[in-house]
Amino acid sequence: MRESFEAALFAAELGEAPTVDLHGMDVQTARHALDEFLQQSFMRRESAVRIIHGRGTDALRHAVEKIVSSHEIVEGWRGSTRPDEAGAVTYAALSKRP
């Protein structure tokens, strides 16, 4: 199972994954926007998504990590390994199950 979502995350990081930009939002607004984005992406049967939270104070990054680590449709996640995105972007692989 781990291999399948790692491949989706790798492909998303190299390609054009659906993206939501949360930076500049307060945590509560970002939580709502992220949940809506994840649900819509899941309904479109996307395999992985890109979540921009920015670097800032790390409050959004921590909120994003908390959400994706417990979200029912997220199979796995990790921070970007790209130098230009490190600490500012998180990738999440979505479940293929309805």
PDB file of C-alpha atoms in Angstrom:
ATOM      1  CA  MET A   1       0.000   0.000   0.000  1.00  0.00           C
ATOM      2  CA  ARG A   2       2.775   2.483   0.879  1.00  0.00           C
ATOM      3  CA  GLU A   3       4.375   2.111  -2.542  1.00  0.00           C
ATOM      4  CA  SER A   4       1.186   3.110  -4.330  1.00  0.00           C
ATOM      5  CA  PHE A   5       0.824   6.444  -2.579  1.00  0.00           C
ATOM      6  CA  GLU A   6       4.568   7.169  -2.751  1.00  0.00           C
ATOM      7  CA  ALA A   7       4.367   6.834  -6.544  1.00  0.00           C
ATOM      8  CA  ALA A   8       1.396   9.228  -6.624  1.00  0.00           C
ATOM      9  CA  LEU A   9       3.271  11.762  -4.462  1.00  0.00           C
ATOM     10  CA  PHE A  10       6.391  11.504  -6.609  1.00  0.00           C
ATOM     11  CA  ALA A  11       4.374  11.984  -9.808  1.00  0.00           C
ATOM     12  CA  ALA A  12       2.523  14.953  -8.317  1.00  0.00           C
ATOM     13  CA  GLU A  13       5.761  16.619  -7.290  1.00  0.00           C
ATOM     14  CA  LEU A  14       7.205  16.207 -10.790  1.00  0.00           C
ATOM     15  CA  GLY A  15       4.029  17.066 -12.686  1.00  0.00           C
ATOM     16  CA  GLU A  16       1.009  19.296 -12.558  1.00  0.00           C
ATOM     17  CA  ALA A  17      -1.006  18.272  -9.506  1.00  0.00           C
ATOM     18  CA  PRO A  18      -4.223  20.091  -8.604  1.00  0.00           C
ATOM     19  CA  THR A  19      -3.197  22.881  -6.238  1.00  0.00           C
ATOM     20  CA  VAL A  20      -4.729  24.859  -3.409  1.00  0.00           C
ATOM     21  CA  ASP A  21      -2.979  27.983  -2.118  1.00  0.00           C
ATOM     22  CA  LEU A  22      -3.668  28.558   1.579  1.00  0.00           C
ATOM     23  CA  HIS A  23      -0.891  30.945   2.506  1.00  0.00           C
ATOM     24  CA  GLY A  24      -2.130  34.216   3.916  1.00  0.00           C
ATOM     25  CA  MET A  25      -5.261  32.554   5.357  1.00  0.00           C
ATOM     26  CA  ASP A  26      -5.954  32.141   9.048  1.00  0.00           C
ATOM     27  CA  VAL A  27      -5.931  28.541  10.277  1.00  0.00           C
ATOM     28  CA  GLN A  28      -9.729  28.188  10.527  1.00  0.00           C
ATOM     29  CA  THR A  29     -10.319  29.497   6.998  1.00  0.00           C
ATOM     30  CA  ALA A  30      -7.490  27.326   5.668  1.00  0.00           C
ATOM     31  CA  ARG A  31      -8.958  24.202   7.327  1.00  0.00           C
ATOM     32  CA  HIS A  32     -12.292  24.780   5.624  1.00  0.00           C
ATOM     33  CA  ALA A  33     -10.687  25.536   2.243  1.00  0.00           C
ATOM     34  CA  LEU A  34      -8.422  22.482   2.469  1.00  0.00           C
ATOM     35  CA  ASP A  35     -11.246  20.111   3.386  1.00  0.00           C
ATOM     36  CA  GLU A  36     -13.371  21.405   0.509  1.00  0.00           C
ATOM     37  CA  PHE A  37     -10.416  21.110  -1.904  1.00  0.00           C
ATOM     38  CA  LEU A  38      -9.649  17.544  -0.785  1.00  0.00           C
ATOM     39  CA  GLN A  39     -13.283  16.494  -1.174  1.00  0.00           C
ATOM     40  CA  GLN A  40     -13.553  18.038  -4.653  1.00  0.00           C
ATOM     41  CA  SER A  41     -10.251  16.484  -5.747  1.00  0.00           C
ATOM     42  CA  PHE A  42     -11.388  13.095  -4.455  1.00  0.00           C
ATOM     43  CA  MET A  43     -14.665  13.386  -6.380  1.00  0.00           C
ATOM     44  CA  ARG A  44     -12.658  14.183  -9.537  1.00  0.00           C
ATOM     45  CA  ARG A  45     -10.643  11.016  -8.805  1.00  0.00           C
ATOM     46  CA  GLU A  46      -7.319  12.853  -8.532  1.00  0.00           C
ATOM     47  CA  SER A  47      -4.502  10.655  -7.264  1.00  0.00           C
ATOM     48  CA  ALA A  48      -2.563  13.407  -5.451  1.00  0.00           C
ATOM     49  CA  VAL A  49      -2.749  17.122  -4.699  1.00  0.00           C
ATOM     50  CA  ARG A  50      -0.377  19.996  -3.959  1.00  0.00           C
ATOM     51  CA  ILE A  51      -1.074  22.155  -0.898  1.00  0.00           C
ATOM     52  CA  ILE A  52       0.711  25.507  -0.656  1.00  0.00           C
ATOM     53  CA  HIS A  53       0.849  26.797   2.909  1.00  0.00           C
ATOM     54  CA  GLY A  54       3.938  28.985   2.750  1.00  0.00           C
ATOM     55  CA  ARG A  55       6.726  29.168   5.293  1.00  0.00           C
ATOM     56  CA  GLY A  56       5.727  32.022   7.604  1.00  0.00           C
ATOM     57  CA  THR A  57       5.263  31.042  11.242  1.00  0.00           C
ATOM     58  CA  ASP A  58       4.640  27.343  10.449  1.00  0.00           C
ATOM     59  CA  ALA A  59       1.100  27.597  11.864  1.00  0.00           C
ATOM     60  CA  LEU A  60      -0.483  26.706   8.510  1.00  0.00           C
ATOM     61  CA  ARG A  61       2.029  23.945   7.832  1.00  0.00           C
ATOM     62  CA  HIS A  62       1.237  22.360  11.198  1.00  0.00           C
ATOM     63  CA  ALA A  63      -2.514  22.715  10.586  1.00  0.00           C
ATOM     64  CA  VAL A  64      -2.170  21.146   7.120  1.00  0.00           C
ATOM     65  CA  GLU A  65      -0.118  18.257   8.499  1.00  0.00           C
ATOM     66  CA  LYS A  66      -2.697  17.638  11.225  1.00  0.00           C
ATOM     67  CA  ILE A  67      -5.541  17.624   8.709  1.00  0.00           C
ATOM     68  CA  VAL A  68      -3.913  15.373   6.110  1.00  0.00           C
ATOM     69  CA  SER A  69      -2.582  12.946   8.712  1.00  0.00           C
ATOM     70  CA  SER A  70      -6.111  12.174   9.932  1.00  0.00           C
ATOM     71  CA  HIS A  71      -8.288  12.877   6.881  1.00  0.00           C
ATOM     72  CA  GLU A  72     -10.341   9.882   5.793  1.00  0.00           C
ATOM     73  CA  ILE A  73      -9.517  10.221   2.087  1.00  0.00           C
ATOM     74  CA  VAL A  74      -5.777  10.880   2.402  1.00  0.00           C
ATOM     75  CA  GLU A  75      -3.675   7.735   1.907  1.00  0.00           C
ATOM     76  CA  GLY A  76      -0.360   9.419   2.653  1.00  0.00           C
ATOM     77  CA  TRP A  77       1.424  12.752   2.573  1.00  0.00           C
ATOM     78  CA  ARG A  78       4.803  14.438   2.808  1.00  0.00           C
ATOM     79  CA  GLY A  79       6.432  17.794   2.519  1.00  0.00           C
ATOM     80  CA  SER A  80       7.938  18.732  -0.812  1.00  0.00           C
ATOM     81  CA  THR A  81      11.508  17.670  -1.478  1.00  0.00           C
ATOM     82  CA  ARG A  82      12.003  20.364  -4.123  1.00  0.00           C
ATOM     83  CA  PRO A  83      14.389  23.068  -2.846  1.00  0.00           C
ATOM     84  CA  ASP A  84      12.085  25.880  -4.006  1.00  0.00           C
ATOM     85  CA  GLU A  85       9.084  24.336  -2.200  1.00  0.00           C
ATOM     86  CA  ALA A  86      10.715  22.861   0.924  1.00  0.00           C
ATOM     87  CA  GLY A  87       8.829  23.908   4.045  1.00  0.00           C
ATOM     88  CA  ALA A  88       6.150  25.687   2.003  1.00  0.00           C
ATOM     89  CA  VAL A  89       4.336  22.889   0.136  1.00  0.00           C
ATOM     90  CA  THR A  90       2.816  19.572   1.183  1.00  0.00           C
ATOM     91  CA  TYR A  91       1.724  16.806  -1.188  1.00  0.00           C
ATOM     92  CA  ALA A  92      -1.115  14.437  -0.307  1.00  0.00           C
ATOM     93  CA  ALA A  93      -2.101  11.185  -2.055  1.00  0.00           C
ATOM     94  CA  LEU A  94      -5.828  10.545  -2.137  1.00  0.00           C
ATOM     95  CA  SER A  95      -7.639   7.274  -1.655  1.00  0.00           C
ATOM     96  CA  LYS A  96      -9.091   5.590  -4.701  1.00  0.00           C
ATOM     97  CA  ARG A  97     -11.935   4.101  -2.664  1.00  0.00           C
ATOM     98  CA  PRO A  98     -15.370   5.750  -2.768  1.00  0.00           C
TER      99      PRO A  98
END
